[in-house]
Amino acid sequence: MINWLTNDILSFFIALVLAGILIPQILLIAFRKKLFDEIDERKIHKGVVPRLGGIAFLPSILFSISAVVGFNLKLGGAGMWIEMGDAIVPMYFMVCAVLLMFLVGMADDLVGVRYMAKFFIQIIASLLIVASGMYIDDLYGFLWMWELPAWFGWLTTMFAVVYVVNAINLIDGIDGLASGLSTVALVFYAVLFYISGEHVYSMLASAAAGTLLPFFYYNVFGNAKKQKKIFMGDTGALTTGMIMVFCAIAMLHIDSAVFTHEFNPIVMALSPLIIPCFDVVRVYIHRVRRHRNPFLPDKCHIHHKLLALGLNQRTALIVIMMWAALFIFVNVALSSIINPTALIAMDVAIWTIVNILLSRRISAREKRLNQHLFD
């Protein structure tokens, strides 16, 4: 009998070790070839920092999963193919979609890619996810909708893929934020996939989480002066975003009856993505209201607000990650007793109120600082 928990643990640690080996080598090459992140008025970091950390992600994930599956088959676990069942086809298509994101992200990090070209590739990747059969076919009562017509499910899936991938990319504004939020989400997905018997997907989420931890260390605790600090860049953000949205869509295909409580699948899928997805909507509205191009970057994300209050990067990171974990815990706990539309509406209301309060605190702080300047 196949021990899937052991497979998950092995996938996690193999990916962790391999990424831990690759990232220092990427740092070495980046400094030798002078491949650094450009410093501008939006950037918070000081000094030159390579932005190629994401190059370690996909190789580490694919190696760990392939090695674990290969050893299982070699050691007589031929029944693994049977137990993997319907997950095999979506996984192959997912790898193709993630590979597209990996390549376009690497091209953008090295030479730059126009956002319309990236958008086009994201659409192609979303079509691959739809073609795999892993599309959003049921909203489980969210917006008072249940089973969806196939064509509407395809369009919804394409929108969700492009939306989440860009949301993960845009939230990557301070050290450890994108990787930290993604790790929390992936661990959550891995646990639920394991409990529900979707072991192939739990291996994927486990390997992805393992890959992110070494990067998180170098990104948050690395010293730029000692050439030990690195960013994930678009390569990492797009790769991670694609894996995250695939896991979220796969979560919608879980039979909620396998859990002790009847949790709502749409809530379990959406809750880990709330912070990046809500933030990108608020930023978009903020830019449009001020007659700015909504696609041009600025400093109005949630992490910028916390920094404007005087928090340092690590404190802001901890606050946002705790907030994300709280959203997940409360939403999942309430999903069996509250309508998903009402629950997500509550999340939106809390998010809006907190942002309004933060804006007022920032304005008050700026007024006090200006008064001190003139005193």
Short mmCIF file of C-alpha atoms in Angstrom, two decimals:
data_model
loop_
_atom_site.label_atom_id
_atom_site.label_comp_id
_atom_site.label_asym_id
_atom_site.label_seq_id
_atom_site.Cartn_x
_atom_site.Cartn_y
_atom_site.Cartn_z
CA MET A 1 0.00 0.00 0.00
CA ILE A 2 1.28 3.45 -0.94
CA ASN A 3 2.05 5.74 1.98
CA TRP A 4 0.93 9.07 0.61
CA LEU A 5 1.86 11.02 3.74
CA THR A 6 5.46 9.89 3.28
CA ASN A 7 5.28 10.94 -0.37
CA ASP A 8 4.05 14.40 0.62
CA ILE A 9 6.82 14.79 3.19
CA LEU A 10 9.46 13.60 0.73
CA SER A 11 8.16 15.94 -1.98
CA PHE A 12 8.34 18.83 0.47
CA PHE A 13 11.88 18.13 1.68
CA ILE A 14 13.37 17.21 -1.71
CA ALA A 15 12.05 20.49 -3.13
CA LEU A 16 13.30 22.38 -0.08
CA VAL A 17 16.82 20.93 -0.34
CA LEU A 18 17.07 21.39 -4.11
CA ALA A 19 15.85 25.01 -3.97
CA GLY A 20 18.26 25.60 -1.10
CA ILE A 21 21.09 24.40 -3.34
CA LEU A 22 19.98 26.25 -6.48
CA ILE A 23 19.33 29.70 -5.02
CA PRO A 24 22.95 30.34 -3.86
CA GLN A 25 24.14 29.28 -7.32
CA ILE A 26 21.66 31.66 -8.95
CA LEU A 27 22.94 34.43 -6.69
CA LEU A 28 26.53 33.67 -7.72
CA ILE A 29 25.71 33.77 -11.44
CA ALA A 30 23.54 36.88 -11.09
CA PHE A 31 26.32 38.87 -9.43
CA ARG A 32 28.93 37.66 -11.91
CA LYS A 33 26.73 38.64 -14.86
CA LYS A 34 25.38 41.80 -13.11
CA LEU A 35 21.74 40.72 -13.37
CA PHE A 36 20.21 43.04 -10.78
CA ASP A 37 16.79 44.51 -9.99
CA GLU A 38 16.67 48.13 -11.10
CA ILE A 39 16.21 50.67 -8.32
CA ASP A 40 13.52 53.34 -8.77
CA GLU A 41 11.31 55.55 -6.59
CA ARG A 42 8.81 52.71 -5.99
CA LYS A 43 11.38 50.23 -4.71
CA ILE A 44 11.81 49.81 -0.99
CA HIS A 45 15.08 47.91 -1.01
CA LYS A 46 18.49 49.50 -0.95
CA GLY A 47 21.44 48.26 -2.97
CA VAL A 48 21.61 45.82 -5.86
CA VAL A 49 19.55 42.63 -5.53
CA PRO A 50 19.10 39.92 -8.21
CA ARG A 51 15.50 39.13 -9.12
CA LEU A 52 16.01 35.64 -10.48
CA GLY A 53 15.08 33.55 -7.43
CA GLY A 54 12.02 32.19 -9.22
CA ILE A 55 14.26 30.26 -11.62
CA ALA A 56 14.74 27.71 -8.82
CA PHE A 57 11.00 27.11 -8.36
CA LEU A 58 9.79 24.99 -11.27
CA PRO A 59 12.88 22.72 -11.55
CA SER A 60 12.71 21.99 -7.81
CA ILE A 61 8.99 21.21 -7.90
CA LEU A 62 9.17 18.97 -10.98
CA PHE A 63 12.29 17.15 -9.75
CA SER A 64 10.81 16.40 -6.33
CA ILE A 65 7.46 15.10 -7.65
CA SER A 66 9.10 13.10 -10.46
CA ALA A 67 11.64 11.58 -8.08
CA VAL A 68 8.99 10.54 -5.55
CA VAL A 69 6.69 9.05 -8.19
CA GLY A 70 9.63 7.35 -9.93
CA PHE A 71 10.89 5.72 -6.72
CA ASN A 72 7.38 4.54 -5.87
CA LEU A 73 7.04 2.87 -9.26
CA LYS A 74 10.55 1.43 -9.08
CA LEU A 75 9.90 -0.09 -5.65
CA GLY A 76 6.82 -1.91 -6.81
CA GLY A 77 4.16 0.73 -6.41
CA ALA A 78 2.65 0.18 -9.85
CA GLY A 79 -0.75 0.70 -8.28
CA MET A 80 0.22 4.34 -7.88
CA TRP A 81 -0.95 5.04 -11.43
CA ILE A 82 -4.35 3.64 -10.52
CA GLU A 83 -4.57 5.68 -7.32
CA MET A 84 -3.52 8.83 -9.17
CA GLY A 85 -6.54 8.23 -11.39
CA ASP A 86 -8.20 11.26 -12.94
CA ALA A 87 -5.52 13.63 -11.62
CA ILE A 88 -2.90 12.54 -14.17
CA VAL A 89 -4.33 14.43 -17.17
CA PRO A 90 -4.88 17.77 -15.33
CA MET A 91 -1.36 17.52 -13.89
CA TYR A 92 0.21 17.18 -17.34
CA PHE A 93 -1.72 20.18 -18.64
CA MET A 94 -0.88 22.12 -15.48
CA VAL A 95 2.83 21.49 -16.04
CA CYS A 96 2.49 22.90 -19.58
CA ALA A 97 0.70 26.00 -18.25
CA VAL A 98 3.24 26.55 -15.47
CA LEU A 99 6.10 26.08 -17.94
CA LEU A 100 4.67 28.89 -20.09
CA MET A 101 4.51 31.14 -17.03
CA PHE A 102 8.05 30.16 -16.07
CA LEU A 103 9.43 31.00 -19.53
CA VAL A 104 7.62 34.30 -19.98
CA GLY A 105 8.54 35.31 -16.43
CA MET A 106 12.20 34.49 -17.01
CA ALA A 107 12.18 36.47 -20.28
CA ASP A 108 10.64 39.43 -18.46
CA ASP A 109 13.20 39.27 -15.65
CA LEU A 110 16.13 39.09 -18.07
CA VAL A 111 15.19 41.35 -20.98
CA GLY A 112 11.67 42.65 -20.30
CA VAL A 113 8.35 41.63 -21.89
CA ARG A 114 5.44 43.93 -22.75
CA TYR A 115 2.45 43.44 -20.47
CA MET A 116 0.16 42.68 -23.43
CA ALA A 117 2.48 39.83 -24.45
CA LYS A 118 2.42 38.47 -20.88
CA PHE A 119 -1.35 38.80 -20.85
CA PHE A 120 -1.60 36.82 -24.09
CA ILE A 121 0.57 34.00 -22.70
CA GLN A 122 -1.54 33.94 -19.54
CA ILE A 123 -4.65 33.43 -21.67
CA ILE A 124 -2.96 30.53 -23.48
CA ALA A 125 -2.04 29.01 -20.11
CA SER A 126 -5.62 29.41 -18.89
CA LEU A 127 -6.84 27.60 -22.01
CA LEU A 128 -4.54 24.69 -21.14
CA ILE A 129 -6.11 24.46 -17.69
CA VAL A 130 -9.58 24.46 -19.25
CA ALA A 131 -8.50 21.84 -21.79
CA SER A 132 -7.42 19.55 -18.95
CA GLY A 133 -11.00 19.36 -17.75
CA MET A 134 -10.06 21.07 -14.48
CA TYR A 135 -12.32 24.10 -14.82
CA ILE A 136 -14.80 25.87 -12.52
CA ASP A 137 -18.03 23.97 -13.05
CA ASP A 138 -19.82 24.80 -9.78
CA LEU A 139 -19.88 27.87 -7.51
CA TYR A 140 -21.58 26.03 -4.63
CA GLY A 141 -24.02 28.85 -3.92
CA PHE A 142 -21.59 31.75 -4.29
CA LEU A 143 -23.48 34.67 -5.90
CA TRP A 144 -26.49 32.31 -5.65
CA MET A 145 -25.08 30.16 -8.46
CA TRP A 146 -24.46 26.44 -8.39
CA GLU A 147 -23.64 24.22 -11.34
CA LEU A 148 -22.44 26.27 -14.31
CA PRO A 149 -22.93 25.74 -18.05
CA ALA A 150 -19.70 24.44 -19.58
CA TRP A 151 -19.04 27.54 -21.70
CA PHE A 152 -19.56 29.85 -18.72
CA GLY A 153 -17.33 27.66 -16.56
CA TRP A 154 -14.58 27.86 -19.19
CA LEU A 155 -14.75 31.67 -19.34
CA THR A 156 -14.87 31.93 -15.54
CA THR A 157 -11.81 29.70 -15.27
CA MET A 158 -9.85 31.74 -17.81
CA PHE A 159 -10.68 34.93 -15.94
CA ALA A 160 -9.76 33.35 -12.59
CA VAL A 161 -6.39 32.10 -13.87
CA VAL A 162 -5.34 35.48 -15.30
CA TYR A 163 -6.69 37.32 -12.25
CA VAL A 164 -4.99 35.21 -9.58
CA VAL A 165 -1.67 34.98 -11.43
CA ASN A 166 -1.50 38.77 -11.68
CA ALA A 167 -2.70 39.23 -8.10
CA ILE A 168 0.19 37.11 -6.78
CA ASN A 169 2.59 39.05 -8.99
CA LEU A 170 1.31 42.44 -7.80
CA ILE A 171 1.36 41.59 -4.08
CA ASP A 172 5.11 40.92 -4.33
CA GLY A 173 6.07 44.33 -2.95
CA ILE A 174 8.00 43.72 0.28
CA ASP A 175 10.40 41.01 1.38
CA GLY A 176 8.68 37.67 1.94
CA LEU A 177 5.13 38.81 1.25
CA ALA A 178 4.29 36.88 -1.93
CA SER A 179 6.25 33.81 -0.84
CA GLY A 180 4.90 33.96 2.71
CA LEU A 181 1.25 34.26 1.68
CA SER A 182 1.74 31.57 -0.95
CA THR A 183 3.36 29.19 1.54
CA VAL A 184 0.45 29.61 3.97
CA ALA A 185 -2.02 28.93 1.15
CA LEU A 186 -0.13 25.95 -0.25
CA VAL A 187 0.21 24.27 3.16
CA PHE A 188 -3.54 24.74 3.64
CA TYR A 189 -4.27 23.24 0.21
CA ALA A 190 -1.85 20.35 0.81
CA VAL A 191 -3.55 19.38 4.08
CA LEU A 192 -7.04 19.48 2.56
CA PHE A 193 -5.95 17.56 -0.53
CA TYR A 194 -4.38 14.88 1.65
CA ILE A 195 -7.47 14.57 3.86
CA SER A 196 -9.75 14.38 0.82
CA GLY A 197 -7.64 11.70 -0.88
CA GLU A 198 -6.44 13.94 -3.73
CA HIS A 199 -2.86 12.85 -3.13
CA VAL A 200 -1.35 13.97 -6.43
CA TYR A 201 -2.45 17.52 -5.75
CA SER A 202 -1.24 17.32 -2.14
CA MET A 203 2.21 16.35 -3.49
CA LEU A 204 2.13 19.35 -5.82
CA ALA A 205 1.18 21.77 -3.04
CA SER A 206 3.73 20.22 -0.66
CA ALA A 207 6.56 20.47 -3.20
CA ALA A 208 5.65 24.08 -4.05
CA ALA A 209 5.61 25.02 -0.35
CA GLY A 210 8.97 23.33 0.17
CA THR A 211 10.45 25.28 -2.74
CA LEU A 212 9.30 28.61 -1.32
CA LEU A 213 10.86 28.23 2.12
CA PRO A 214 14.56 28.56 1.09
CA PHE A 215 13.62 31.49 -1.10
CA PHE A 216 11.76 33.08 1.84
CA TYR A 217 14.91 32.78 3.95
CA TYR A 218 17.17 34.46 1.38
CA ASN A 219 14.54 37.07 0.53
CA VAL A 220 13.72 38.11 4.10
CA PHE A 221 16.91 37.42 6.03
CA GLY A 222 19.51 37.66 3.28
CA ASN A 223 22.01 40.51 3.45
CA ALA A 224 22.23 42.51 0.22
CA LYS A 225 25.67 43.85 1.19
CA LYS A 226 26.96 40.26 1.45
CA GLN A 227 25.31 39.34 -1.87
CA LYS A 228 22.94 36.92 -0.11
CA LYS A 229 19.59 38.56 -0.88
CA ILE A 230 17.36 37.69 -3.84
CA PHE A 231 13.89 38.46 -5.23
CA MET A 232 11.59 35.95 -6.95
CA GLY A 233 10.92 38.23 -9.93
CA ASP A 234 8.16 37.56 -12.44
CA THR A 235 9.52 34.04 -12.95
CA GLY A 236 8.67 33.10 -9.40
CA ALA A 237 5.50 35.16 -9.06
CA LEU A 238 3.91 33.87 -12.28
CA THR A 239 4.96 30.27 -11.60
CA THR A 240 3.64 30.39 -8.04
CA GLY A 241 0.46 32.14 -9.11
CA MET A 242 -0.33 29.48 -11.70
CA ILE A 243 0.19 26.65 -9.19
CA MET A 244 -1.96 28.48 -6.63
CA VAL A 245 -4.89 29.02 -8.98
CA PHE A 246 -4.66 25.41 -10.18
CA CYS A 247 -4.86 24.23 -6.57
CA ALA A 248 -7.84 26.52 -5.94
CA ILE A 249 -9.70 25.17 -8.99
CA ALA A 250 -8.84 21.58 -7.99
CA MET A 251 -10.27 22.34 -4.55
CA LEU A 252 -13.65 22.92 -6.19
CA HIS A 253 -13.63 19.32 -7.39
CA ILE A 254 -13.23 17.87 -3.89
CA ASP A 255 -16.17 15.98 -2.43
CA SER A 256 -16.87 17.97 0.75
CA ALA A 257 -18.53 14.88 2.25
CA VAL A 258 -15.06 13.46 3.06
CA PHE A 259 -14.61 16.09 5.78
CA THR A 260 -15.97 15.85 9.32
CA HIS A 261 -17.93 19.06 8.74
CA GLU A 262 -19.58 19.98 5.47
CA PHE A 263 -17.26 22.81 4.47
CA ASN A 264 -18.14 24.78 1.36
CA PRO A 265 -15.57 24.06 -1.42
CA ILE A 266 -15.77 27.57 -2.90
CA VAL A 267 -14.85 29.07 0.49
CA MET A 268 -11.96 26.63 0.91
CA ALA A 269 -10.71 27.51 -2.57
CA LEU A 270 -11.01 31.30 -2.24
CA SER A 271 -10.01 31.95 1.38
CA PRO A 272 -6.22 31.46 0.93
CA LEU A 273 -6.29 33.94 -1.97
CA ILE A 274 -8.25 36.72 -0.27
CA ILE A 275 -5.41 39.12 0.56
CA PRO A 276 -3.80 39.30 -2.93
CA CYS A 277 -7.15 39.14 -4.78
CA PHE A 278 -8.86 41.81 -2.65
CA ASP A 279 -5.78 44.03 -2.75
CA VAL A 280 -5.55 44.08 -6.55
CA VAL A 281 -9.23 45.11 -6.83
CA ARG A 282 -8.81 47.91 -4.29
CA VAL A 283 -5.66 49.17 -6.02
CA TYR A 284 -7.38 49.09 -9.42
CA ILE A 285 -10.36 51.10 -8.10
CA HIS A 286 -8.01 53.52 -6.33
CA ARG A 287 -6.11 54.23 -9.55
CA VAL A 288 -9.24 54.63 -11.68
CA ARG A 289 -10.83 57.04 -9.17
CA ARG A 290 -7.72 59.20 -9.38
CA HIS A 291 -7.70 59.05 -13.20
CA ARG A 292 -4.48 57.05 -13.32
CA ASN A 293 -3.62 54.17 -15.62
CA PRO A 294 -4.77 51.12 -13.60
CA PHE A 295 -2.00 49.00 -15.11
CA LEU A 296 0.88 51.30 -14.14
CA PRO A 297 2.53 50.53 -10.77
CA ASP A 298 2.42 52.88 -7.80
CA LYS A 299 2.65 52.71 -4.00
CA CYS A 300 -0.92 52.10 -2.85
CA HIS A 301 -0.92 48.38 -2.04
CA ILE A 302 -1.77 47.15 1.47
CA HIS A 303 1.90 46.71 2.37
CA HIS A 304 2.61 50.30 1.30
CA LYS A 305 -0.12 51.47 3.69
CA LEU A 306 1.40 49.60 6.61
CA LEU A 307 4.83 51.02 5.79
CA ALA A 308 3.31 54.51 5.63
CA LEU A 309 2.11 53.98 9.21
CA GLY A 310 5.73 53.59 10.27
CA LEU A 311 5.93 49.81 10.39
CA ASN A 312 9.10 48.18 9.12
CA GLN A 313 8.97 45.53 6.40
CA ARG A 314 9.12 42.52 8.70
CA THR A 315 6.40 43.81 10.99
CA ALA A 316 4.19 44.59 7.98
CA LEU A 317 4.88 41.08 6.67
CA ILE A 318 3.87 39.46 9.96
CA VAL A 319 0.68 41.55 10.18
CA ILE A 320 -0.43 40.65 6.65
CA MET A 321 0.38 36.94 7.04
CA MET A 322 -1.52 36.78 10.34
CA TRP A 323 -4.43 38.52 8.66
CA ALA A 324 -4.36 35.99 5.82
CA ALA A 325 -4.29 33.04 8.26
CA LEU A 326 -7.21 34.57 10.18
CA PHE A 327 -9.27 34.91 6.99
CA ILE A 328 -8.64 31.23 6.21
CA PHE A 329 -9.44 29.97 9.70
CA VAL A 330 -12.62 32.01 10.22
CA ASN A 331 -13.98 31.48 6.70
CA VAL A 332 -13.49 27.72 6.74
CA ALA A 333 -14.96 27.46 10.25
CA LEU A 334 -18.07 29.42 9.21
CA SER A 335 -18.47 27.97 5.71
CA SER A 336 -20.75 25.15 6.86
CA ILE A 337 -23.23 27.50 8.56
CA ILE A 338 -23.12 30.75 6.55
CA ASN A 339 -24.01 31.23 2.90
CA PRO A 340 -20.77 31.69 0.88
CA THR A 341 -22.06 34.93 -0.69
CA ALA A 342 -22.74 36.40 2.76
CA LEU A 343 -19.41 35.15 4.05
CA ILE A 344 -17.37 36.66 1.21
CA ALA A 345 -19.43 39.87 1.54
CA MET A 346 -18.39 39.99 5.20
CA ASP A 347 -14.76 39.60 4.14
CA VAL A 348 -15.13 42.46 1.66
CA ALA A 349 -16.72 44.65 4.34
CA ILE A 350 -13.94 43.90 6.83
CA TRP A 351 -11.28 44.52 4.17
CA THR A 352 -12.88 47.83 3.18
CA ILE A 353 -13.30 49.06 6.76
CA VAL A 354 -9.72 48.16 7.69
CA ASN A 355 -8.38 49.96 4.60
CA ILE A 356 -10.45 53.07 5.38
CA LEU A 357 -9.14 53.08 8.95
CA LEU A 358 -5.58 52.65 7.71
CA SER A 359 -5.97 55.57 5.28
CA ARG A 360 -7.26 57.79 8.09
CA ARG A 361 -4.40 56.78 10.36
CA ILE A 362 -1.91 57.54 7.59
CA SER A 363 -3.46 60.98 6.97
CA ALA A 364 -3.39 61.76 10.68
CA ARG A 365 0.23 60.63 10.93
CA GLU A 366 1.25 62.75 7.94
CA LYS A 367 -0.44 65.80 9.47
CA ARG A 368 1.43 65.30 12.75
CA LEU A 369 4.72 64.92 10.90
CA ASN A 370 4.08 68.08 8.86
CA GLN A 371 3.22 70.00 12.04
CA HIS A 372 6.49 68.91 13.62
CA LEU A 373 8.36 70.13 10.54
CA PHE A 374 6.87 73.61 10.86
CA ASP A 375 7.15 73.83 14.67
#
